[in-house]
XYZ file of C-alpha atoms in Angstrom:
551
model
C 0.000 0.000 0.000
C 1.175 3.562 -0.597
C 0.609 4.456 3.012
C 2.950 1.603 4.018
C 5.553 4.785 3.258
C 4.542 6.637 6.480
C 3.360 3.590 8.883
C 4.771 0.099 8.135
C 7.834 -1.131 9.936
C 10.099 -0.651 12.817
C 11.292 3.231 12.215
C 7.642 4.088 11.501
C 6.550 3.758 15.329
C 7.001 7.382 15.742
C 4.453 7.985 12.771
C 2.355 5.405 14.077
C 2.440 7.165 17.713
C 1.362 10.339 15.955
C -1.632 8.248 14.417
C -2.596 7.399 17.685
C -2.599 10.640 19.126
C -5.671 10.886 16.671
C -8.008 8.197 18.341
C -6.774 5.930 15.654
C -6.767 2.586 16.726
C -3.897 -0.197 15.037
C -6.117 -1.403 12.547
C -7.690 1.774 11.498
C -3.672 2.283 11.033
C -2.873 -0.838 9.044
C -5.914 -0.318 6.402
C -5.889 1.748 3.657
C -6.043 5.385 4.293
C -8.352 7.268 2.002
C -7.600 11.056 2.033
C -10.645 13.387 1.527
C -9.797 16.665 -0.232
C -13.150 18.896 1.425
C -13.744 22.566 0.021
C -16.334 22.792 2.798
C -16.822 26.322 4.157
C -19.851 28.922 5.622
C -18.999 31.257 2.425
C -20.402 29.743 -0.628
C -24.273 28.339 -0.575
C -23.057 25.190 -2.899
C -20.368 24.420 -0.104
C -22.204 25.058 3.494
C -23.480 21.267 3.508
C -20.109 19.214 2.295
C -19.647 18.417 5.782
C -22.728 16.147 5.872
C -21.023 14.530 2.444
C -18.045 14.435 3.857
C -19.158 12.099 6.610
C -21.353 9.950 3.752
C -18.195 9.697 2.368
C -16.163 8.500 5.531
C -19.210 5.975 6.304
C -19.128 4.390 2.865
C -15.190 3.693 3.115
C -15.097 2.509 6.549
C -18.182 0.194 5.475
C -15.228 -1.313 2.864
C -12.511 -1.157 5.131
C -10.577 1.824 5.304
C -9.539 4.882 7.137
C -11.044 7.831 6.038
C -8.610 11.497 6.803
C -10.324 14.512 5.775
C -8.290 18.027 4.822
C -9.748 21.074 3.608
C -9.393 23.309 0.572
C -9.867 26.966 -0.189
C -13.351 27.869 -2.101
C -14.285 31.338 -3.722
C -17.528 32.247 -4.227
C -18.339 33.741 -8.171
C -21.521 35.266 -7.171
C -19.730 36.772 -4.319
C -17.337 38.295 -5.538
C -18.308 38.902 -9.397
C -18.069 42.689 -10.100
C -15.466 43.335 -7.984
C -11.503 42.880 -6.980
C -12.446 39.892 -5.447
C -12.972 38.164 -8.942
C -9.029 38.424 -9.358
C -8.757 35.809 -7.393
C -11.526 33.610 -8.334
C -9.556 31.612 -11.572
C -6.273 31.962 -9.961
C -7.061 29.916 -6.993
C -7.859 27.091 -9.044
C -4.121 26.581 -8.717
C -4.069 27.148 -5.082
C -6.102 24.526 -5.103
C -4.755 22.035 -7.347
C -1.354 22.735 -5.409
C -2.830 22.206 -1.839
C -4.459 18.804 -2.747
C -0.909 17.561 -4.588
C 0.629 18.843 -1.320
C -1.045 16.722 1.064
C -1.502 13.921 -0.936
C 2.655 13.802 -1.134
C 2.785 14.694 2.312
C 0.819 11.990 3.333
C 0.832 9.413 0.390
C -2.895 8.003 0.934
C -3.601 5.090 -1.116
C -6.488 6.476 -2.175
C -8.860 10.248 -2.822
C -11.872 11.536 -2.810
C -12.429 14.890 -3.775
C -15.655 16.610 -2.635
C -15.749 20.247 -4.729
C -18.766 21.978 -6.075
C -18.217 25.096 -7.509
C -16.780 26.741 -10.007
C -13.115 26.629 -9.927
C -12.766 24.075 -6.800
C -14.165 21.361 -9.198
C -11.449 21.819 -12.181
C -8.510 22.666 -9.246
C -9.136 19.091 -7.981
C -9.273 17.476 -11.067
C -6.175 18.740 -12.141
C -4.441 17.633 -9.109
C -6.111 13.828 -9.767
C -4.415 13.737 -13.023
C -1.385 15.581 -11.378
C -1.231 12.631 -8.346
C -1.978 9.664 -10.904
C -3.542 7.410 -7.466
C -6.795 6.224 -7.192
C -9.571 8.912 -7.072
C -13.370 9.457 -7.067
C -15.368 12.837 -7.021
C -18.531 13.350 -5.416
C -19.831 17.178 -5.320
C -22.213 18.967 -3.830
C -25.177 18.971 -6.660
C -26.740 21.800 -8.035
C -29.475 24.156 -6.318
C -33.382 23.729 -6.921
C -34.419 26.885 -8.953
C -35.926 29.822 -7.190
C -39.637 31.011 -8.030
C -40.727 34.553 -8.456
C -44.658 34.823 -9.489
C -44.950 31.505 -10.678
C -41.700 31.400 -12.695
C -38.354 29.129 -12.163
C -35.197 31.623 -11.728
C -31.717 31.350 -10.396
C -28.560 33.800 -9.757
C -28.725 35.007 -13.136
C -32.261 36.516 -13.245
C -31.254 38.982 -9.679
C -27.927 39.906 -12.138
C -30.562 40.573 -15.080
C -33.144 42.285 -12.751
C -30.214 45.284 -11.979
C -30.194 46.447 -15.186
C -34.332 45.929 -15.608
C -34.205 48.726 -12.377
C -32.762 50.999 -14.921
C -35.432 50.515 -17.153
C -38.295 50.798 -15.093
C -39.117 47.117 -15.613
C -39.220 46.370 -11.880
C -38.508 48.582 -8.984
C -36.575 47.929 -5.994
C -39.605 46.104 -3.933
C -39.520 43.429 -6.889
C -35.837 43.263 -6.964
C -36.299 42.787 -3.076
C -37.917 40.173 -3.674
C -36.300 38.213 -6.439
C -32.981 38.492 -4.566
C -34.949 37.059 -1.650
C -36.360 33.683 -3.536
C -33.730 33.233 -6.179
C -31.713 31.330 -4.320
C -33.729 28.503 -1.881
C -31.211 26.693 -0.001
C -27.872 24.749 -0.518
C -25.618 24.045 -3.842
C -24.328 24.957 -6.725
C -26.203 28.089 -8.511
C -29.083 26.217 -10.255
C -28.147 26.958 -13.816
C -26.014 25.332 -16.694
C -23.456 27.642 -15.376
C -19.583 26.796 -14.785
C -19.746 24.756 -11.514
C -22.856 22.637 -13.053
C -21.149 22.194 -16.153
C -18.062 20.919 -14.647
C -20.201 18.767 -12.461
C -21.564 17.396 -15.265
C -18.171 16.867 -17.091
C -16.829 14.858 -14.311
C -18.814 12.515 -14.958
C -18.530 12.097 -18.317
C -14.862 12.339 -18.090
C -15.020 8.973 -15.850
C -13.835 10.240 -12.656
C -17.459 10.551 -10.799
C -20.366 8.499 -10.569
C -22.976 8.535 -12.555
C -25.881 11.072 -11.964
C -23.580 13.489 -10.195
C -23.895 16.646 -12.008
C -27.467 16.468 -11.659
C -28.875 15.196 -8.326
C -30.224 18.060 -6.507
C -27.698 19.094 -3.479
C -31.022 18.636 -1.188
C -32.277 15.239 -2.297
C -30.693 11.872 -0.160
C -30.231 10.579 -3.321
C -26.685 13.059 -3.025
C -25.908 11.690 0.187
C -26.672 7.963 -0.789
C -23.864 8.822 -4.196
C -21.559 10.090 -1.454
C -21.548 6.833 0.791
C -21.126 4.608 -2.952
C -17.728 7.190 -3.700
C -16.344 6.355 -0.246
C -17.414 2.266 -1.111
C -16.248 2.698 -4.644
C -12.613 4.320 -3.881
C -11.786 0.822 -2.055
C -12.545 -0.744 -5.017
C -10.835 1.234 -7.214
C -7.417 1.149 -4.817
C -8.162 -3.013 -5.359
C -8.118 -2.871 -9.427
C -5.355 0.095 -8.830
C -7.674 2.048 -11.669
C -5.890 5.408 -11.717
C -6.767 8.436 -13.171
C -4.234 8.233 -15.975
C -6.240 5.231 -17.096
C -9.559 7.036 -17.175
C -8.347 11.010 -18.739
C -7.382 9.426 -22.161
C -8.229 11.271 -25.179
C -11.133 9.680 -25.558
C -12.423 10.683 -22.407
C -11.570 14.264 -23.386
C -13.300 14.128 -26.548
C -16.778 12.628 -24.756
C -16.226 15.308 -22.093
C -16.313 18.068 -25.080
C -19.508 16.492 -27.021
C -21.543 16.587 -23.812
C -20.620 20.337 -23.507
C -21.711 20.863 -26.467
C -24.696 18.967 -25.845
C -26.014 20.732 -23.301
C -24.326 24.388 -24.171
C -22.040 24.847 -21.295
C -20.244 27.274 -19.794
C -17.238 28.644 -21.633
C -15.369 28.401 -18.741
C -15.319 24.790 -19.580
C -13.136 25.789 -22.551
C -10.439 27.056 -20.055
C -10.433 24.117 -17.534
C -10.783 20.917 -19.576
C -7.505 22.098 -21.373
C -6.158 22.503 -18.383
C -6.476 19.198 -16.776
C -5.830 17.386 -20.087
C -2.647 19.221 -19.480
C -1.990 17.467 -16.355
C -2.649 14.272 -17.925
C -0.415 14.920 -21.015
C -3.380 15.083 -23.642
C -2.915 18.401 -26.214
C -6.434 19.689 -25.811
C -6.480 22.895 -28.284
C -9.439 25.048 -29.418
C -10.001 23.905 -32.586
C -11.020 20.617 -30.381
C -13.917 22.154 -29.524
C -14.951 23.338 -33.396
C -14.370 19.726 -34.873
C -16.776 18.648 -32.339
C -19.574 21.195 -31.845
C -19.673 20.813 -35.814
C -21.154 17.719 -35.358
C -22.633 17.595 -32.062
C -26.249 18.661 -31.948
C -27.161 21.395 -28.828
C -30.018 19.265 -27.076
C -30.701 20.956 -23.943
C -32.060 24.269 -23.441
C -30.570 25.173 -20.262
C -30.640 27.967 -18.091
C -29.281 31.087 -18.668
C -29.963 30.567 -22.504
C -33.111 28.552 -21.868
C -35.611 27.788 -19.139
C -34.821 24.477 -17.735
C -32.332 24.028 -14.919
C -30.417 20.831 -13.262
C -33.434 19.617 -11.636
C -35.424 19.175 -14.589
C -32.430 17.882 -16.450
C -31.799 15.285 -13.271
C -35.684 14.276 -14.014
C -34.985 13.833 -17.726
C -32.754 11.162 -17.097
C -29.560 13.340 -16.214
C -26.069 12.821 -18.241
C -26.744 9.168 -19.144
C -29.701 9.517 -20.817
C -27.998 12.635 -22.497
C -24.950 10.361 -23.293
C -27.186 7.153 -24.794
C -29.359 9.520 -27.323
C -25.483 11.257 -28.243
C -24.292 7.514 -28.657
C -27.226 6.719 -31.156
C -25.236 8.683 -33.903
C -22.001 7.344 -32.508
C -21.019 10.563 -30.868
C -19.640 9.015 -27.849
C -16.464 6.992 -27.472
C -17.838 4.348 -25.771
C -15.189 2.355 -24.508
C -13.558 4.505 -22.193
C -13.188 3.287 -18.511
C -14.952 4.813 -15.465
C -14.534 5.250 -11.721
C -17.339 2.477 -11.780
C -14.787 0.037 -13.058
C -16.973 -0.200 -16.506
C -16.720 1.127 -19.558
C -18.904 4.367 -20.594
C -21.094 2.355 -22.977
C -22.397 -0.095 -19.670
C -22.980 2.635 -17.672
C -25.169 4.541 -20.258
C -26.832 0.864 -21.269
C -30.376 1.155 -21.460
C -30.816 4.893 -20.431
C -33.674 6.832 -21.964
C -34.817 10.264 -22.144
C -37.839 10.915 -19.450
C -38.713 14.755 -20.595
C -38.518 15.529 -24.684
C -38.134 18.778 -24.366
C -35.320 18.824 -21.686
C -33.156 16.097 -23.730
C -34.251 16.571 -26.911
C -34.056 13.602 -29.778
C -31.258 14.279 -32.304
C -33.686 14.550 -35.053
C -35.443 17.155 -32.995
C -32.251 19.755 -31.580
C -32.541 23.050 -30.347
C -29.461 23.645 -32.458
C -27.629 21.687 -35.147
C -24.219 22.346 -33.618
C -22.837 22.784 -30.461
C -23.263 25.345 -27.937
C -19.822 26.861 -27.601
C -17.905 28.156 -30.922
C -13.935 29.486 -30.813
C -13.803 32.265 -33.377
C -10.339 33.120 -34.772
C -9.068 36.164 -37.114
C -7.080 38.647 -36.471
C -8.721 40.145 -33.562
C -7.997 36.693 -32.208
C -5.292 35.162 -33.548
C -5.043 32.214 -31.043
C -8.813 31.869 -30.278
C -11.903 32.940 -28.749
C -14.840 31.618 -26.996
C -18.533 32.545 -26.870
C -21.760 30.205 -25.838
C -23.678 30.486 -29.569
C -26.270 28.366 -27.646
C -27.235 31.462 -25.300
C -26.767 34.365 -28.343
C -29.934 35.237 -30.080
C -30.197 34.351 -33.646
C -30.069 38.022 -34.843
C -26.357 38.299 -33.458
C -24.790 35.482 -35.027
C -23.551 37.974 -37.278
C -22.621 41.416 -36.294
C -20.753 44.690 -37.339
C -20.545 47.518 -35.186
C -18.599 50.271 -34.156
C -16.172 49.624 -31.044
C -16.639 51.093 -27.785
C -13.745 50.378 -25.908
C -13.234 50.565 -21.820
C -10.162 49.601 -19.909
C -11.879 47.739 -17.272
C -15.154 46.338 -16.088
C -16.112 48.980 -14.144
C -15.568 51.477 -17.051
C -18.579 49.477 -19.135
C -20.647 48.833 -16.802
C -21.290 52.152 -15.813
C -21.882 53.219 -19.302
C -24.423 50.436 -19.572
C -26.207 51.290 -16.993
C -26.307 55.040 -17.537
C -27.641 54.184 -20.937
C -24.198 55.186 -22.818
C -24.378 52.270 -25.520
C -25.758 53.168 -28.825
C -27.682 50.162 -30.436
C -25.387 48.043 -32.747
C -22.543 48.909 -31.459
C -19.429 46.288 -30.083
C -18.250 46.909 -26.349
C -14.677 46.171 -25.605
C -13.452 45.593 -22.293
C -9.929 44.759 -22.286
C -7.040 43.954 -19.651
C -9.108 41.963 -18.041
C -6.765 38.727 -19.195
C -5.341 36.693 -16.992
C -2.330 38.773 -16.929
C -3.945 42.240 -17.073
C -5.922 41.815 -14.872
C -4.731 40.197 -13.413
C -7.119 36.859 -12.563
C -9.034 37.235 -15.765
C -12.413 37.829 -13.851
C -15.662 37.255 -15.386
C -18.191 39.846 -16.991
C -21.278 38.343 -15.517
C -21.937 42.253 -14.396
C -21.825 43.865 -17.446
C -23.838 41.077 -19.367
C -26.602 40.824 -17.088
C -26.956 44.516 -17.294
C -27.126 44.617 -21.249
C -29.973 41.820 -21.206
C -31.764 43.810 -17.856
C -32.107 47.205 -20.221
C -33.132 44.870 -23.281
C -29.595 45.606 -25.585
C -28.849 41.769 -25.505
C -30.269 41.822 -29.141
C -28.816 44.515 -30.294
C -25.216 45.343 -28.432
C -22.451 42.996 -28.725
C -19.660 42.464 -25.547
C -15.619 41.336 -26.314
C -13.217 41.371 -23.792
C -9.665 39.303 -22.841
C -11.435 38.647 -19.826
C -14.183 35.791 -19.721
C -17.823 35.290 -18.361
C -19.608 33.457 -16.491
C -21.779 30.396 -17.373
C -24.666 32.550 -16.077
C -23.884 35.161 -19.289
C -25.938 34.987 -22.004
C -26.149 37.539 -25.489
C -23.466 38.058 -27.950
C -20.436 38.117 -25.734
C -17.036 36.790 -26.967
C -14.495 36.444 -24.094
C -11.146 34.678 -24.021
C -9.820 36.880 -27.049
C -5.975 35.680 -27.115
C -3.442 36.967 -27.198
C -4.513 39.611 -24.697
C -4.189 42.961 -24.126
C -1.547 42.927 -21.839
C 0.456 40.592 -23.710
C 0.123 43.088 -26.955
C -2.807 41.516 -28.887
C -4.769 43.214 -31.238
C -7.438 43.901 -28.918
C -5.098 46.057 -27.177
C -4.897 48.564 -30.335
C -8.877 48.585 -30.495
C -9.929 52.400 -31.359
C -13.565 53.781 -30.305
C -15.358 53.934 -33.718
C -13.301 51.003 -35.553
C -15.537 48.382 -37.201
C -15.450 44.870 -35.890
C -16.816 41.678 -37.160
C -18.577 38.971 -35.444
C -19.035 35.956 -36.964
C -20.592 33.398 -35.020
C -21.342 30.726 -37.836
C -18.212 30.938 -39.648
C -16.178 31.131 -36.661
C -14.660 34.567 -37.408
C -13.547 37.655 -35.268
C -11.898 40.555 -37.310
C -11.094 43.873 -36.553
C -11.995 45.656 -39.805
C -8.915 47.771 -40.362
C -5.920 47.114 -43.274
C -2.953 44.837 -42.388
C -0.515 47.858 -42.732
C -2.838 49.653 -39.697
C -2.799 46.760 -37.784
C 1.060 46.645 -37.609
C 1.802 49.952 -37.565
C -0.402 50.083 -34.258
C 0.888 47.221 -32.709
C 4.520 48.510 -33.492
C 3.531 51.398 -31.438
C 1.894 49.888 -28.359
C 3.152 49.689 -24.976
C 1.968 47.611 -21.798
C 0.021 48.950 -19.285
C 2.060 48.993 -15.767
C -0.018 47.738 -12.676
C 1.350 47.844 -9.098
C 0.799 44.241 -7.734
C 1.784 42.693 -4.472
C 1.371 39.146 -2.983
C 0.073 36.072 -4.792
C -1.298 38.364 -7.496
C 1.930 39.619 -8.520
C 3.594 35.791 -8.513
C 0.320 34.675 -10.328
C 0.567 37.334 -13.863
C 4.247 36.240 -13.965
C 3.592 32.775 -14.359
C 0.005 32.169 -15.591
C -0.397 31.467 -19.844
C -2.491 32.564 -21.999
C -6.740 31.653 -22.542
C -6.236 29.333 -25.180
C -3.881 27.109 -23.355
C -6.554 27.180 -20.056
C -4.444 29.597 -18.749
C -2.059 27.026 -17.070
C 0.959 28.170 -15.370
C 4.262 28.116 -17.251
C-alpha cells in the first residue's frame, strides 16, 4: 500500500504514535487510508453542507474497510465576488487549489482520494491535481441548487444579475428586486443553472472520474448523500483494481467530455479548464477541439441562462446518461472509455432513456444543429476565442458595429447602466486577461446589465477577460493573445468596425494589415502595481487558449 511509506515497519513507530494521538486505533492504522480533499466552508451556498457529504463519504469507506482522513481546501464564491476585486482571485485559486491537494496527498501518500468540490473553480482545481497525483480517485460534489420562483416562474442567480439592469429601465422597482434576490436562491448548492460549476459537475462525470448522476442530483435530495456513501465504497474498489486516473483522462475521455458540452451548451469556462487538466494528464487539448466537435454535435438541452430548464429538470430527464445514450445513437460518444465504476462508458449509459422531450431533446429534434460553444479566430484573435452560440440570439450570429472600448469592467458597466451604448454597437473591455488583470475575472456584471435594459439583441460584448456560465447575449471572451500581452485587442480604437461571426467562426477587426502593424509597433503595456500572490500569479500564468495554465 502507498501508506505503508509513512506507517509500516520498525522506524515508523514514531508515525504510528502520531496516528494514535488521533483516536486511531492499530487497525484503522494498518488499512488503507483514504484522504478526503473537502472545500467545505460557511462562504459559498453550494459548499455550506459538504460536511454532511463528507461524513457519507467516511461511512461508505469505513463500510469497505478503510480509514477515512479529511483536509480542507480553499473555495471562492463567483456570485460573491463577481463585479469586484475579489474576482481576481476567483480563476487563480484554481491553482491554489490544485497545489494544496498535490501537497497533502505527497505529504501523506494516501492510497487512495476523494475529492468533494462543487463550484466553479474548486471542481477543475481538484481534477487537475487527480491527473497531477496519478492514485486512485473518485469525485462526489455537492449537486446543483433547486431553482428559485418569483410569481410563478423558475429563476436562479442570473435573473437577480438581469433584474439590476431591468431597475434601470423601469421594468421592476426595488420592492420586486427585493424580492427576487430574496427567492432566487432557496437553499444549498451549486447556482441552479447550466453555469460553470454545473457544467463541470456534469463533465466529471462524463470524463469517468465521478459516478454517474452526479452533475445532476439536486444538493437537497438523499439521493446526493446515498452517491456520497457509494464514492467512499467505490474508492476501495478502485485502490483493489489500482484504476488510476491516468487510465480514465485518455483522449477519448476528453473528446466525450467536449460532445456533452456541447450537448447541453455549457459554460465557456469549460473551454479554459478541460484544457487545463488534459494538461496534467499529457493530452494536447487545443481550441479547434472544440470546433471539430460542436460541428457535429447537436445542442439538445435548453438550459438555463440561454433557456428555461435548470439541473433539476435535467436530473428528471434522465440526467447525463440519458444525455450520453441519445449522443451515442449517432455514434457521438467513445464508448469504450473506462470509469470510476470500473466499466466502460457504454455499460454505464446501457439502457438509459430520455424521461422529458423537451429537456433532452431527440437528435432529429435539436434546439441547435451544432454545439453550444464556438472558438472564433481572425485577427482580432489570432489564437482563439470563446462565446456560448447556444445562449446568443439568432439576430447576433452575425454582427458589425462600431467599437466602444473601456479599460476595465467597471468602465462598461457604468456606461451600460447610464444608458451610454448606442444600439449596434461592439463593447470592448480589455485587460481583463489573466495577466492584465490580473485573474481574468468574469463579466457576468456587465452582461446581465445589457440583457436587464433589453440591448442583448442589439449590443455585442468582447473582452480578454471571460464570463460566467450565467452570461448569455453576444459576448465573446477569451480573445488571445490579450491585451496585456500586446494583442490586437489592445490597439482597439472607439469607432473602428469589428466583425462577429458566429457561424463561420470569425472575429476581425476591420482595419488594413498595414494599420494593424503599424499600431501594434507602437503599443506599450500597461504597468499595474501588484503585491502578494497576485503579482507571482501574472508572472507565471499562460495565456486563454492554453486554459491559462501556469508556465
Amino acid at each position: 500500500m502507498r501508506s505503508d511509506r509513512m506507517k509500516k515497519g520498525i522506524e515508523r513507530a514514531p508515525h504510528r504514535s502520531l496516528f494514535k494521538a488521533l483516536g486511531l486505533t492499530d487497525r484503522e492504522i494498518e488499512q488503507p487510508m483514504i484522504g478526503i480533499a473537502n472545500s467545505a466552508n460557511e462562504v459559498i451556498p453550494g459548499h455550506l453542507h459538504l460536511q454532511q457529504l463528507s461524513d457519507a463519504v467516511k461511512a461508505g469507506i469505513r463500510m469497505a474497510g478503510g480509514t477515512p482522513l479529511e483536509f480542507n481546501t480553499i473555495g471562492i464564491c463567483d456570485g460573491i465576488i463577481m463585479g469586484h476585486d475579489g474576482m481576481k482571485y476567483s480563476l487563480s485559486s484554481r491553482e491554489l487549489i490544485a497545489d494544496s491537494v498535490e501537497s497533502m496527498a505527497m505529504a501523506y501518500p494516501f492510497d487512495g482520494l476523494v475529492l468533494i468540490p462543487n463550484c466553479d473553480k474548486i471542481i477543475p482545481g481538484m481534477l487537475m491535481a487527480a491527473a497531477r497525483l496519478n492514485i486512485p480517485t473518485i469525485l462526489i460534489s455537492g449537486g446543483p441548487m433547486l431553482a428559485g420562483e418569483f410569481h410563478g416562474k423558475e429563476i436562479d442567480l442570473a435573473t437577480v444579475f438581469e433584474s439590476v439592469g431591468k431597475i434601470e429601465t423601469g421594468e421592476i422597482d426595488e420592492r420586486d428586486l427585493k424580492e427576487i434576490e430574496g427567492c432566487a436562491c432557496p437553499g444549498v448548492g451549486s447556482c441552479a443553472g447550466m453555469f460553470t460549476a454545473n457544467s463541470m459537475n456534469c463533465l466529471s462525470e462524463v470524463l469517468g472520474l465521478a459516478l454517474p448522476y452526479n452533475g445532476t442530483i439536486p444538493a437537497v435530495f438523499a439521493d446526493r448523500i446515498r452517491l456520497a456513501k457509494e464514492s467512499g465504497i467505490q474508492i476501495m474498489d478502485l485502490i483493489k483494481k489500482d484504476l488510476r486516473p491516468s487510465k480514465i483522462l485518455t483522449k477519448k475521455a476528453f473528446e466525450n467530455a467536449v460532445t456533452v458540452d456541447m450537448a447541453f451548451g455549457g459554460s465557456t469556462n469549460t473551454s479554459l479548464h478541460l484544457p487545463a487538466i488534459a494538461h496534467e494528464a499529457g493530452i494536447p487539448l487545443p481550441l479547434q477541439t472544440f470546433n471539430r466537435i460542436s460541428d457535429r454535435t447537436p445542442h439538445l438541452c435548453n438550459m438555463s441562462p440561454g433557456g428555461p430548464f435548470h439541473l433539476q429538470d435535467l436530473h428528471r430527464a434522465g440526467g447525463i446518461p440519458a444525455l450520453m445514450a441519445e449522443l451515442s445513437r449517432n455514434k457521438l460518444i467513445h464508448k469504450d472509455v473506462m470509469t470510476v465504476t470500473g466499466k466502460m462508458v457504454g455499460v454505464n449509459i446501457k439502457g438509459k432513456k430520455r424521461l422529458h422531450s423537451d429537456v433532452i431533446r431527440s437528435l432529429e429534434k435539436p434546439y441547435h444543429a451544432n454545439g453550444g460553444l464556438v472558438a472564433l479566430f481572425g485577427n482580432l484573435a489570432p489564437e482563439g476565442a470563446v462565446v456560448k452560440r447556444s445562449a446568443v440570439d439568432e439576430s447576433m450570429l452575425r454582427h458589425q458595429g462600431p467599437a466602444r472600448v473601456f479599460e476595465s469592467e467597471e468602465e462598461a458597466l457604468k456606461a451600460i447602466l447610464s444608458k451610454k451604448i448606442r444600439k449596434g454597437e461592439v463593447i470592448v473591455i480589455r485587460n481583463e486577461g489573466p495577466k492584465g488583470g490580473p485573474g481574468f475575472r468574469e463579466m457576468l456584471a456587465p452582461t446581465s446589465a445589457i440583457a436587464g435594459v433589453g440591448m442583448d439583441k442589439e449590443v455585442a460584448l468582447l473582452t480578454d477577460g471571460r464570463f460566467s456560465g450565467a452570461s448569455r447575449g453576444a459576448a465573446v471572451g477569451h480573445i488571445s493573445p490579450e491585451a496585456a500581452e500586446g494583442g490586437a485587442i489592445a490597439i482597439v480604437r472607439n469607432g473602428d468596425r469589428i466583425e462577429i461571426d458566429i457561424p463561420g467562426k470569425k472575429l476581425n477587426l476591420l482595419i488594413s494589415d498595414e494599420e494593424l502593424k503599424k499600431r501594434l509597433s507602437q503599443w506599450k503595456p500597461r504597468k499595474k502595481e501588484l503585491k502578494g500572490y497576485l503579482k507571482r500569479y501574472a508572472r507565471l500564468v499562460t495565456s486563454a487558449h492554453t486554459g491559462a495554465i501556469f508556465e
